[in-house]
XYZ file of C-alpha atoms in Angstrom:
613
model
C 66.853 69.430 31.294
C 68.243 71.618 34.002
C 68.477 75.191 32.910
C 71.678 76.535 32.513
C 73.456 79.975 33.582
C 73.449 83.125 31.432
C 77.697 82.991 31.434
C 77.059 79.119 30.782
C 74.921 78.975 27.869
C 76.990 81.592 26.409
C 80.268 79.305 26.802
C 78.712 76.239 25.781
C 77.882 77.187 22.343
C 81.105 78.221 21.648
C 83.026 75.422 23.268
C 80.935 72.928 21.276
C 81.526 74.696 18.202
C 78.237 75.704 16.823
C 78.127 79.852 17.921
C 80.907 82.111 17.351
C 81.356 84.573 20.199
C 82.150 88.114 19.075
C 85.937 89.610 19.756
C 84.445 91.662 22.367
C 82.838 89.133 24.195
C 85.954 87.312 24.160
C 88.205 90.206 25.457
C 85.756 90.233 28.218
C 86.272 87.056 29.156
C 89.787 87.112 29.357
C 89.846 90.019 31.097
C 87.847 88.454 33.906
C 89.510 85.031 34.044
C 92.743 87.139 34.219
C 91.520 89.486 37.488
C 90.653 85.721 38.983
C 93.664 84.215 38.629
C 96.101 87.277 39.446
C 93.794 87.931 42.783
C 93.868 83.625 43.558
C 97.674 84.124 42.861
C 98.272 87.020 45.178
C 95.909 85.760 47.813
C 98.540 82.597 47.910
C 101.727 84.245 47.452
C 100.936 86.861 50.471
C 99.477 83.937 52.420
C 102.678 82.145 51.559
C 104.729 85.021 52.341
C 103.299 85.534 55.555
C 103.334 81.842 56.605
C 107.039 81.759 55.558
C 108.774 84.367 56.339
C 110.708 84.173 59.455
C 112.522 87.109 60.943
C 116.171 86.361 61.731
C 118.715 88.161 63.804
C 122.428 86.876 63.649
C 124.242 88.166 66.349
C 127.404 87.375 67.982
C 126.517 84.168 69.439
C 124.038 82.482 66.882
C 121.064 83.093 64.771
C 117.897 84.315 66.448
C 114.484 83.444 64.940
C 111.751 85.677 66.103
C 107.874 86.522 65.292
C 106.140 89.254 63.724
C 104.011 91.379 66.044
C 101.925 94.309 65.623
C 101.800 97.326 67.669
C 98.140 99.332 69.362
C 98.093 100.763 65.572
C 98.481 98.012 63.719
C 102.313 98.526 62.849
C 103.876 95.536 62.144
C 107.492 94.690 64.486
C 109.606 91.553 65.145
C 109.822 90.641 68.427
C 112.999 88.421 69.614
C 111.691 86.886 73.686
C 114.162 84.455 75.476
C 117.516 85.919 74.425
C 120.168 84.626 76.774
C 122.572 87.684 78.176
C 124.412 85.224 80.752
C 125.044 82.007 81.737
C 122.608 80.346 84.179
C 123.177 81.312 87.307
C 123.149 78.304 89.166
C 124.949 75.620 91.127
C 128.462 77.281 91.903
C 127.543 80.052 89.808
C 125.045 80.877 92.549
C 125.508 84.204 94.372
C 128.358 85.206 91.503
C 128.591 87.593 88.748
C 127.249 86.771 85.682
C 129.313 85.081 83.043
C 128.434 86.020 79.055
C 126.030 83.478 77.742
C 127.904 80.910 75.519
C 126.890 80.540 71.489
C 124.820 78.507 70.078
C 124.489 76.027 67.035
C 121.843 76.575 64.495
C 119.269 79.025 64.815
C 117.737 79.386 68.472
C 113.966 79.764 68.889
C 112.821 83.237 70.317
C 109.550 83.502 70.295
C 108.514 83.235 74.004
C 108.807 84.761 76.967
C 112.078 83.249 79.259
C 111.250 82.042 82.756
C 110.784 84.788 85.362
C 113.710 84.605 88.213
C 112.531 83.238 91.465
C 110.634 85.818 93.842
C 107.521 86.348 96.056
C 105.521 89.264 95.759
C 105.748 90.728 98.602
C 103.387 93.967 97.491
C 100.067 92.371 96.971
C 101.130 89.594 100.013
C 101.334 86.492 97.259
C 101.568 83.038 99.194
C 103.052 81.498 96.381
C 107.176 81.635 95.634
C 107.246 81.328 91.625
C 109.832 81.391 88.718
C 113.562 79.556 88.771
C 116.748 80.134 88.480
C 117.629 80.204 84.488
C 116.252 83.615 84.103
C 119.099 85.624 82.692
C 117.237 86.524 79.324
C 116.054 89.872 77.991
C 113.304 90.643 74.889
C 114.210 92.598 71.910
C 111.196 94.148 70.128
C 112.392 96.183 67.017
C 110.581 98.201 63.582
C 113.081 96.976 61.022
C 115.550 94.149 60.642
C 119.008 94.571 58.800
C 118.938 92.985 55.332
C 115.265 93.373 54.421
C 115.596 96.336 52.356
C 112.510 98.262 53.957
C 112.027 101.768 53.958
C 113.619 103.592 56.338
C 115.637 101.648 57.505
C 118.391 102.909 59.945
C 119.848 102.554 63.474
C 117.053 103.517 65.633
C 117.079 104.781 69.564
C 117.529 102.031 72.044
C 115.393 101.885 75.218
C 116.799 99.327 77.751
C 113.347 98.838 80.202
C 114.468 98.076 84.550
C 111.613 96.910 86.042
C 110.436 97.834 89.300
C 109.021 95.570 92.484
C 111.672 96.522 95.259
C 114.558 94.304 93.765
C 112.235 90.899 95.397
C 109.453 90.921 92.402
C 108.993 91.539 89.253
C 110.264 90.557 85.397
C 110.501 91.795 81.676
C 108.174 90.058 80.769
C 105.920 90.967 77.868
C 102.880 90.345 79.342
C 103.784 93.237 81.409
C 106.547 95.587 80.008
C 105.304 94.104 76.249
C 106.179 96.337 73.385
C 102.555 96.880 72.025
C 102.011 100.820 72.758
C 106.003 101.648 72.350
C 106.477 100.136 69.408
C 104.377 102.672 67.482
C 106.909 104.809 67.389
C 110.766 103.935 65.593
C 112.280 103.099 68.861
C 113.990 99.104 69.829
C 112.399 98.252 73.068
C 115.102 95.714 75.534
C 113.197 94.489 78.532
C 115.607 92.269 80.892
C 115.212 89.674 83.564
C 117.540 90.026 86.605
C 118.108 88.073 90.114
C 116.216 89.202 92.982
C 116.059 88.993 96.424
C 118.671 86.862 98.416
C 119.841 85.401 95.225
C 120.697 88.609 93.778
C 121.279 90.588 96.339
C 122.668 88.910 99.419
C 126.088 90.308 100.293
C 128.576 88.668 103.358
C 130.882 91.865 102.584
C 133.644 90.621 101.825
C 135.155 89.166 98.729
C 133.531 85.799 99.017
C 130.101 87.307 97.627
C 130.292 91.221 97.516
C 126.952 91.596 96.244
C 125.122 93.384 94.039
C 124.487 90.331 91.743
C 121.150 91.655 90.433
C 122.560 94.911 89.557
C 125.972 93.552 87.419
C 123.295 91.424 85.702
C 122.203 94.430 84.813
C 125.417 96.094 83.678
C 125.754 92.319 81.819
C 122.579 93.221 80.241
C 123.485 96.642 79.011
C 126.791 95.363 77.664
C 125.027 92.926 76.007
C 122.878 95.611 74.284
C 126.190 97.670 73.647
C 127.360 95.003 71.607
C 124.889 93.232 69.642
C 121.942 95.870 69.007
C 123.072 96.873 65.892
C 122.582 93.404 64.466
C 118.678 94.578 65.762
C 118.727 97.792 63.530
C 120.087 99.776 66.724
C 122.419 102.458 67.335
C 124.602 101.256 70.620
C 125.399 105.373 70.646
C 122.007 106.069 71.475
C 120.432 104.009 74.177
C 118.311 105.160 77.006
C 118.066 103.055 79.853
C 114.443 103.554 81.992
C 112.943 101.816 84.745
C 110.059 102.179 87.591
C 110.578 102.537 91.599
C 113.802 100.215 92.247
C 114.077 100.234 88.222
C 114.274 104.137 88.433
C 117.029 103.763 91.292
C 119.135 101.274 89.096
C 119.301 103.956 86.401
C 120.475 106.051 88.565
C 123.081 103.698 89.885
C 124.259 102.930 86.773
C 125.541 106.464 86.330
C 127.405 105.910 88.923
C 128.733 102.774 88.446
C 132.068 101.910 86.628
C 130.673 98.732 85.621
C 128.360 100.455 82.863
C 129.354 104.292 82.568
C 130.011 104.773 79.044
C 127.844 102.336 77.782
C 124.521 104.308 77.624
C 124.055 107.954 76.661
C 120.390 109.097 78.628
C 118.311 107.946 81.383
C 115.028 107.932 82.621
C 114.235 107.479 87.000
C 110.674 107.249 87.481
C 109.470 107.636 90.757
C 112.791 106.596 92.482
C 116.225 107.931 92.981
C 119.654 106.922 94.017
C 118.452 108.652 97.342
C 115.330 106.368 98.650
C 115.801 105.370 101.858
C 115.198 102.162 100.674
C 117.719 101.943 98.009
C 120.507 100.781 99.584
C 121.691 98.762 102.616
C 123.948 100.393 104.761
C 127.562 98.768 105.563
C 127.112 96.239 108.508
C 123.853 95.527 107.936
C 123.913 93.552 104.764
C 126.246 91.208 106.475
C 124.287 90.173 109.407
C 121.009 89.788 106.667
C 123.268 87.106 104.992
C 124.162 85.133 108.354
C 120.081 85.387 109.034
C 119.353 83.667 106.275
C 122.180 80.629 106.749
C 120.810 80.499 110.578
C 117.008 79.676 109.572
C 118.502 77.193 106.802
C 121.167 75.606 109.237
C 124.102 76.993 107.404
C 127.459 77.966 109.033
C 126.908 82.112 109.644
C 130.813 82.804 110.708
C 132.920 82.042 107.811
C 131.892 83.465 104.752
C 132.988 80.649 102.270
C 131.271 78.024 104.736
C 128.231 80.130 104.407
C 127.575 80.663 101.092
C 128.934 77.086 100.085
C 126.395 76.176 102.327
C 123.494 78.238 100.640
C 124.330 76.733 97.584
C 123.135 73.561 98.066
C 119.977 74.859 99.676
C 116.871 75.353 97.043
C 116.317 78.441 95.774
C 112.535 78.502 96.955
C 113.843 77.983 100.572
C 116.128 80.900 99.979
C 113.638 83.170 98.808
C 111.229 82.322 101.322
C 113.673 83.463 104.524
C 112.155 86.798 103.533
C 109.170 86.643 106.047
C 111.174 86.389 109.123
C 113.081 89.892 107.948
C 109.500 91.869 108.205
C 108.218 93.791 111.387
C 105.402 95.265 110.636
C 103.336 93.678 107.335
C 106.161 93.561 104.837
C 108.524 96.567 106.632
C 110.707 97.054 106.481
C 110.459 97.086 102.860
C 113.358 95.154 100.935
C 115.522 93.494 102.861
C 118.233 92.387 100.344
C 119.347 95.459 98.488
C 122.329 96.969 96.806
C 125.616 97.343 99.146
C 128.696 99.164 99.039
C 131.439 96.838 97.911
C 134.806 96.226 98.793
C 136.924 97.875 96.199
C 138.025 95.177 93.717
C 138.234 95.117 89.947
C 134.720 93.964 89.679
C 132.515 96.165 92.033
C 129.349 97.435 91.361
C 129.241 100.034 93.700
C 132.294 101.183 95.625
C 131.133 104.375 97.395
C 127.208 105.489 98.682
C 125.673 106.274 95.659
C 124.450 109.935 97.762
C 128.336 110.457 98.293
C 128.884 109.750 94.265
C 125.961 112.538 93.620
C 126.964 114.963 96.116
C 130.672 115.268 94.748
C 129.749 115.248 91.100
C 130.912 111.523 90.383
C 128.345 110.521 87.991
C 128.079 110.393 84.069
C 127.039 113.871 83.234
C 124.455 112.805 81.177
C 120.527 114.259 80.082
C 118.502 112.885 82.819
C 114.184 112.489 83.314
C 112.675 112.117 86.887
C 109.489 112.420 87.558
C 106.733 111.372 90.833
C 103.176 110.190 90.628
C 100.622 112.288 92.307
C 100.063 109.681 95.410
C 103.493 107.616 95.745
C 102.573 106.829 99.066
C 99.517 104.077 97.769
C 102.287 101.605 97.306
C 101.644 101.233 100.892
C 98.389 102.877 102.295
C 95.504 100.749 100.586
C 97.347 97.701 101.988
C 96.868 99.912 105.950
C 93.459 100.697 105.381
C 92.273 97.187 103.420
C 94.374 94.275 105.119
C 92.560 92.922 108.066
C 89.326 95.314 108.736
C 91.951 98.122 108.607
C 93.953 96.310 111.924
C 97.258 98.053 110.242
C 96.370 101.676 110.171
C 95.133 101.136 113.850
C 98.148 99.371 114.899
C 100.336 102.435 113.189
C 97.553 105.208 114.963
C 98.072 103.714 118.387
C 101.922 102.886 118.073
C 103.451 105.458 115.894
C 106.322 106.340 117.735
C 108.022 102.848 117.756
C 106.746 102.078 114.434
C 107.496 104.946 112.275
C 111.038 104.223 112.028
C 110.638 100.896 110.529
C 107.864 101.713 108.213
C 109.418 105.516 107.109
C 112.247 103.462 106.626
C 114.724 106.287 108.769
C 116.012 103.140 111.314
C 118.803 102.384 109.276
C 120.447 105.719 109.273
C 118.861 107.815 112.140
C 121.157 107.680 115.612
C 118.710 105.450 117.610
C 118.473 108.347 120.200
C 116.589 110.304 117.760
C 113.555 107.886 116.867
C 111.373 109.339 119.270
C 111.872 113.364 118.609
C 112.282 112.241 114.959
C 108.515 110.258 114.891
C 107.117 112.944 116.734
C 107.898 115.681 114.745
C 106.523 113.462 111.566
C 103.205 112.719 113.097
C 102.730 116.375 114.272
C 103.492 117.210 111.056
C 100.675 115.353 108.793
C 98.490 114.783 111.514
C 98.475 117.392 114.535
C 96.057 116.094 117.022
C 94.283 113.855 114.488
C 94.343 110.550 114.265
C 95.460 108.182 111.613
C 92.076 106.774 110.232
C 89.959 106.724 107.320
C 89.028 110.610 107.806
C 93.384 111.187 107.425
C 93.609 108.773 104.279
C 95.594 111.526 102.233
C 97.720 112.802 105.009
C 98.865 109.291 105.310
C 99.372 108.938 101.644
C 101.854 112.051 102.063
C 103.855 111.332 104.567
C 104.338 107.838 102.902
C 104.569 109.632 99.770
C 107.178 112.576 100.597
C 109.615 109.638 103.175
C 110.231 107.114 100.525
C 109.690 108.945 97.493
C 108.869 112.569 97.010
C 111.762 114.235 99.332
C 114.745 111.911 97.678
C 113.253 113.294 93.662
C 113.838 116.528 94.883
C 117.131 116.516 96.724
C 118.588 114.507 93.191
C 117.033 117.242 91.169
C 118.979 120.285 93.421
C 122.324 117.912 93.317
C 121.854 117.477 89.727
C 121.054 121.178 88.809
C 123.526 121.963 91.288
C 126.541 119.886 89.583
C 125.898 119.188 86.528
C 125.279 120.624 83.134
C 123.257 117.976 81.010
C 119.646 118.987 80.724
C 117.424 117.615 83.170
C 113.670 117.157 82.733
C 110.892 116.930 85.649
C 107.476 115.218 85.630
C 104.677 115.349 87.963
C 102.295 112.320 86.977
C 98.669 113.453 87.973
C 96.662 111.408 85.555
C 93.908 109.238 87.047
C 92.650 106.831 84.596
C 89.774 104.660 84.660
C 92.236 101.777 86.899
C 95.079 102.077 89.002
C 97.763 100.015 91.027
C 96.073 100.709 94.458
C 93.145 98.047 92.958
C 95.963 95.418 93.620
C 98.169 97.396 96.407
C 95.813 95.839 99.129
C 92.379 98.109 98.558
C 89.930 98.204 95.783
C 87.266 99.374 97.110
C 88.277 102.907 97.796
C 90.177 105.817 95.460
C 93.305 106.458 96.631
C 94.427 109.368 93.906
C 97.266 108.650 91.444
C 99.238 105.603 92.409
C 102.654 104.910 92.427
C 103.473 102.997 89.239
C 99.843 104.006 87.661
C 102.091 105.999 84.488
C 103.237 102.329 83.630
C 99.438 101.955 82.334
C 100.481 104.606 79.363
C 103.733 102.857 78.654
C 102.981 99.360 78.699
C 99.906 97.498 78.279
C 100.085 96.203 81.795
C 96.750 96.947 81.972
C 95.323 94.030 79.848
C 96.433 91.681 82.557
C 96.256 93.365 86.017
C 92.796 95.143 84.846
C 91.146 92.919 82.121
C 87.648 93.927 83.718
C 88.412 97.757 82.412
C 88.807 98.357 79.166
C 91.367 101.732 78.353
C 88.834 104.878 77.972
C 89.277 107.378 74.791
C 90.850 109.792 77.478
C 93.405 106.531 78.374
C 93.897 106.031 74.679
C 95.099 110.338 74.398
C 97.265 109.738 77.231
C 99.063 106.566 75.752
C 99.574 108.344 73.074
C 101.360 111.715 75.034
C 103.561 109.461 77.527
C 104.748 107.694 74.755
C 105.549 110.816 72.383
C 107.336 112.096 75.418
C 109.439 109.031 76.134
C 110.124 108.347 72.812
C 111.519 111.752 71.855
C 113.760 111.801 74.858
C 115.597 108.488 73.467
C 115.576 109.956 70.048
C 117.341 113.125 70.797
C 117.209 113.919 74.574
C 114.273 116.737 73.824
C 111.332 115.011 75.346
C 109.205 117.678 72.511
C 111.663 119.073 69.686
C 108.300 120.588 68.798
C 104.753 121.268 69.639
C 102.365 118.312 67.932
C 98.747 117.142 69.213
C 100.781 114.611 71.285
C 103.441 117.144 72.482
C 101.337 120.017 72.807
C 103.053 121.933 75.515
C 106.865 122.388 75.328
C 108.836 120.534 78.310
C 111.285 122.873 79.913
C 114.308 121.381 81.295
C 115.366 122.443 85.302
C 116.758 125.401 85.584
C 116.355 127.181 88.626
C 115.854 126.335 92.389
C 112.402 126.022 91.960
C 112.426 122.914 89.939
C 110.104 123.597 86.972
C 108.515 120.475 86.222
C 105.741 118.959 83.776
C 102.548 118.327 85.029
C 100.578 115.254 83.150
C 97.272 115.753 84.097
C 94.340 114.838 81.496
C 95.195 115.499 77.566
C 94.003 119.042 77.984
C 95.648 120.004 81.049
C 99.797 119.327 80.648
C 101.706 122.383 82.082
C 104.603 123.368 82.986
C 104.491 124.302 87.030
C 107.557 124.679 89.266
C 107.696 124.521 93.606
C 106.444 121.096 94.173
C 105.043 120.827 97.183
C 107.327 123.512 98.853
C 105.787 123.067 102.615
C 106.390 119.268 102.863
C 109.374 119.386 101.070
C 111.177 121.697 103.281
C 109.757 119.881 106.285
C 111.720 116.911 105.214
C 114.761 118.689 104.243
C 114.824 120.705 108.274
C 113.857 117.164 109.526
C 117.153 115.351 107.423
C 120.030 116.491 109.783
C 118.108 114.144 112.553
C 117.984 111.751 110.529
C 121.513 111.163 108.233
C 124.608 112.044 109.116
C 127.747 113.596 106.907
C 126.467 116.327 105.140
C 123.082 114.595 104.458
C 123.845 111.507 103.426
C 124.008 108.148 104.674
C 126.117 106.871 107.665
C 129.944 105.372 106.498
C 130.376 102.622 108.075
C 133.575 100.504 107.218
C 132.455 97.170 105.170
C 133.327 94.016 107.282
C 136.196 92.455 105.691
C 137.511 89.938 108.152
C 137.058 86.599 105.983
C 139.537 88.030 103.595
């Protein structure tokens, strides 16, 4: 007979009646079969719980269901992906404003990711023309949800997230711009989708399509925000908006424009400015880029209705793809479809040069963060030295005088009569008697660095101090971590310093899909943790460090004299305050200016073109 356990034999007797067990015995046993049963019981009702519980969001239009999601530290969040903000902008709703997105029935899934709006990627030379036309969603990522009774729950700081890519790339997508190192602090992250390229920007100039479609999606966006958030757990009195290179220059638009002043209370312009050269498209101009694009799709160019009634029976990869025939040399000039000056009407996004608007004091007066990477210019350089056994740098070496205009992006606004003196003076400049090659890398990087980025942070800064009294708080990104955007910016086989957009790394975990071959460092890890601190106490109160902590550990001055004290990010040990950025180039660019814009340093005025009225 087969030998039977110790806690066996001991029941066995008892159960058939011949041994008594003893009271203690017995209290024993109860007290074990009772620790099974409540841990089986809890096991099941948290694996229940978990399995059922669905977080819900009822907000003006319907009843959102979401999914849980947990941050770099294991915090637990609800993330809402998809949300409509607008109607679909397609068929005759093509190359219009957006309208409000219409309820719903029921309770709408939103647990993915929305469609990305149709582009090319024009930075890293992508073949391919991907994403459609139903792309007017955002993402709502948030600690706590209203009705659940958890701890601390309140109405937390709002960050609305513009990303960057030139206004022809780019999406708010979470595989990008997801929530995951954010979200570790009590902040609602908003990431939105907006039209790009000819289908959001295209303008004839007139009242037939103004323009600036991808920017009022935008202000749709933020309105949007204004008026549902709190149904998130969010205070619509305390939103930040923030965004990257054309992201950064659509904050700074916004304060300008009439369309969304009012509806946010900080912002946050990182490496770009209302003052790029590339940020806007001067009156004239935009015009003739529309009839260019019905000419090489057999459209009617002279009538404005013809033309874009025309356009919109085109497809919208056909549309996007006119962009080739609008570049001179690689992909300058850069953006050809950007925001315009409007035609004043009820609905305009922008009715005056946003440089005008800064000059004179016409923005909101509110607490403002601008900052530069170290090496701006490698949005462009690795792409000179990489592309081609390095054919572009040579081409710009041997041609500079006829190409610096289009690539320094001055042709637009610089009297034509000037290019020469104007080129010349640049290349003697960075370069002397040296030529552009691999033993000038950095000089290049400057001069790219200080014409489209450096020179337009610190003229907004001066207008800014100059005009306004809301705090205003200075960054100097010089953090190189173990990757960086110039890996997919055209080179990656050579170190081209601190990149322009490589701060998004610290933000965002864009990093686990551009870079999946290199994993974030302990010394990446520190610096996640500082950039976010910083960010997230500047949407909390507008102090980016209401005190000194080991991820704040040097107190952030605000500008407050000519100089232009700034914070310098370097490694986790080395974050300073610093002031005279770059004072040499700087002023170069500021003597230089007078050649190159007109009316006290700002753009040319030309009337709009308004003869289809």
């Amino acid at each position: 007979m087969r030998k039977l356990s110790r806690v066996t034999r001991s029941l066995t007797p008892d159960i058939a009646g011949s041994t008594r067990i003893s009271p203690a015995q017995q209290e024993l046993i109860l007290q074990t079969m009772r620790g099974f049963l409540y841990l089986l019981l809890g096991t099941f009702l948290l694996a229940d719980s978990a399995l059922a519980y669905k977080p819900l969001a009822h907000i003006k239009n319907g009843t959102l269901e979401g999914t849980v999601m947990k941050s770099r530290k294991g915090r637990e969040f609800y993330g809402f992906r998809g949300i409509p903000y607008a109607l679909p902008p397609i068929s005759e709703l093509r190359f219009e404003p957006p309208k409000p997105a219409a309820a719903w029935a029921g309770v709408r899934s939103a647990k993915e990711d929305a469609n990305i709006c149709t582009q090319r990627n024009i930075y890293t030379h992508q073949e391919e023309i991907v994403g459609i036309e139903d792309c007017l969603y955002l993402n709502v990522h948030t600690p706590k949800l209203p009705g659940r009774n958890e701890a601390n729950y309140g109405a937390y700081p709002v960050m609305v997230w513009f990303h960057g890519g030139g206004w022809v790339t780019g999406a708010g997508h979470s595989e990008f711009y997801g929530p995951k190192f954010l979200l570790d602090h009590d902040v609602i992250l908003v990431t939105v989708n907006y039209r790009l390229g000819p289908l959001g920007f295209l303008s004839t100039e007139d009242l037939v399509t103004p323009g600036n479609n991808g920017m009022k999606d935008q202000a749709q966006a933020i309105r949007w925000v204004h008026e549902n958030i709190a149904d998130f757990g969010g205070d619509p009195n305390r939103v930040t908006l923030f965004g990257e290179s054309a992201g950064g220059v659509a904050v700074h638009y916004h304060m300008t424009s009439p369309l969304s002043r009012g509806l946010f209370q900080r912002g946050i312009s990182q490496s770009g400015t209302a003052l790029c050269p590339w940020a806007l498209t001067r009156p004239g101009l935009a015009r003739k880029k529309a009839q260019r694009v019905a000419e090489l799709l057999g459209c009617p160019k002279d009538d404005s209705r013809k033309l874009v009634d025309c356009l919109r029976t085109k497809e919208a990869v056909d549309i996007i793809g006119t962009d080739r025939a609008f570049q001179v040399f690689d992909y300058c000039p850069m953006i050809p479809f950007r925001p315009v000056i409007e035609p004043d009407h009820p609905g305009a996004f922008l009715k005056e040069d946003p440089a005008i608007s800064l000059k004179n004091g016409r923005l909101s007066d509110i607490t403002w963060m601008t900052g530069i990477t170290s090496h701006e210019g490698t949005l462009r350089v690795p792409g000179l030295y990489g592309l081609n056994n390095g054919e572009l740098i040579k081409r710009l070496d041997k041609d500079f005088e006829n190409l610096a205009p289009t690539t320094l992006l001055f042709e637009d606004t610089c009297p034509q009569q000037n290019y020469k003196n104007v080129s010349k003076a640049i290349r003697e400049f960075y370069f002397g008697d040296k030529p552009l090659d691999k033993s000038t890398k950095y000089e290049v990087i400057n001069m790219y660095s200080d014409a489209w980025f450096n020179y337009a942070a610190d003229e907004a800064v001066r207008d800014h101090l100059k005009l306004f009294s809301s705090p205003i708080y200075y960054y100097y990104f010089s953090y190189r971590g173990s990757a960086s955007f110039s890996r997919i910016f055209g080179d990656p086989t050579e170190d081209y310093g601190v990149s322009h957009a490589d701060e998004l790394q610290y933000l965002f975990p864009v990093g686990e899909q551009l870079f999946q071959d290199i994993p974030l460092s302990k010394e990446d890890n520190r610096i996640i943790d500082i950039v976010t601190a910083l960010w997230y106490n500047f949407a909390k109160s507008g102090n980016p460090t209401p005190e000194i902590t080991p991820d704040t550990p040097t107190k952030w001055k605000p500008v407050h004299t000519p100089a232009l004290e700034y914070l310098n990010i370097g490694n986790s040990k080395d974050i300073h305050m610093s002031k005279n950025l770059f004072p040499e180039r700087l002023k170069f660019w500021s003597d230089l200016m007078p050649s190159i814009r007109d009316i006290d340093g700002v753009t040319y005025q030309y009337k709009p073109i308004r003869d289809e009225l």
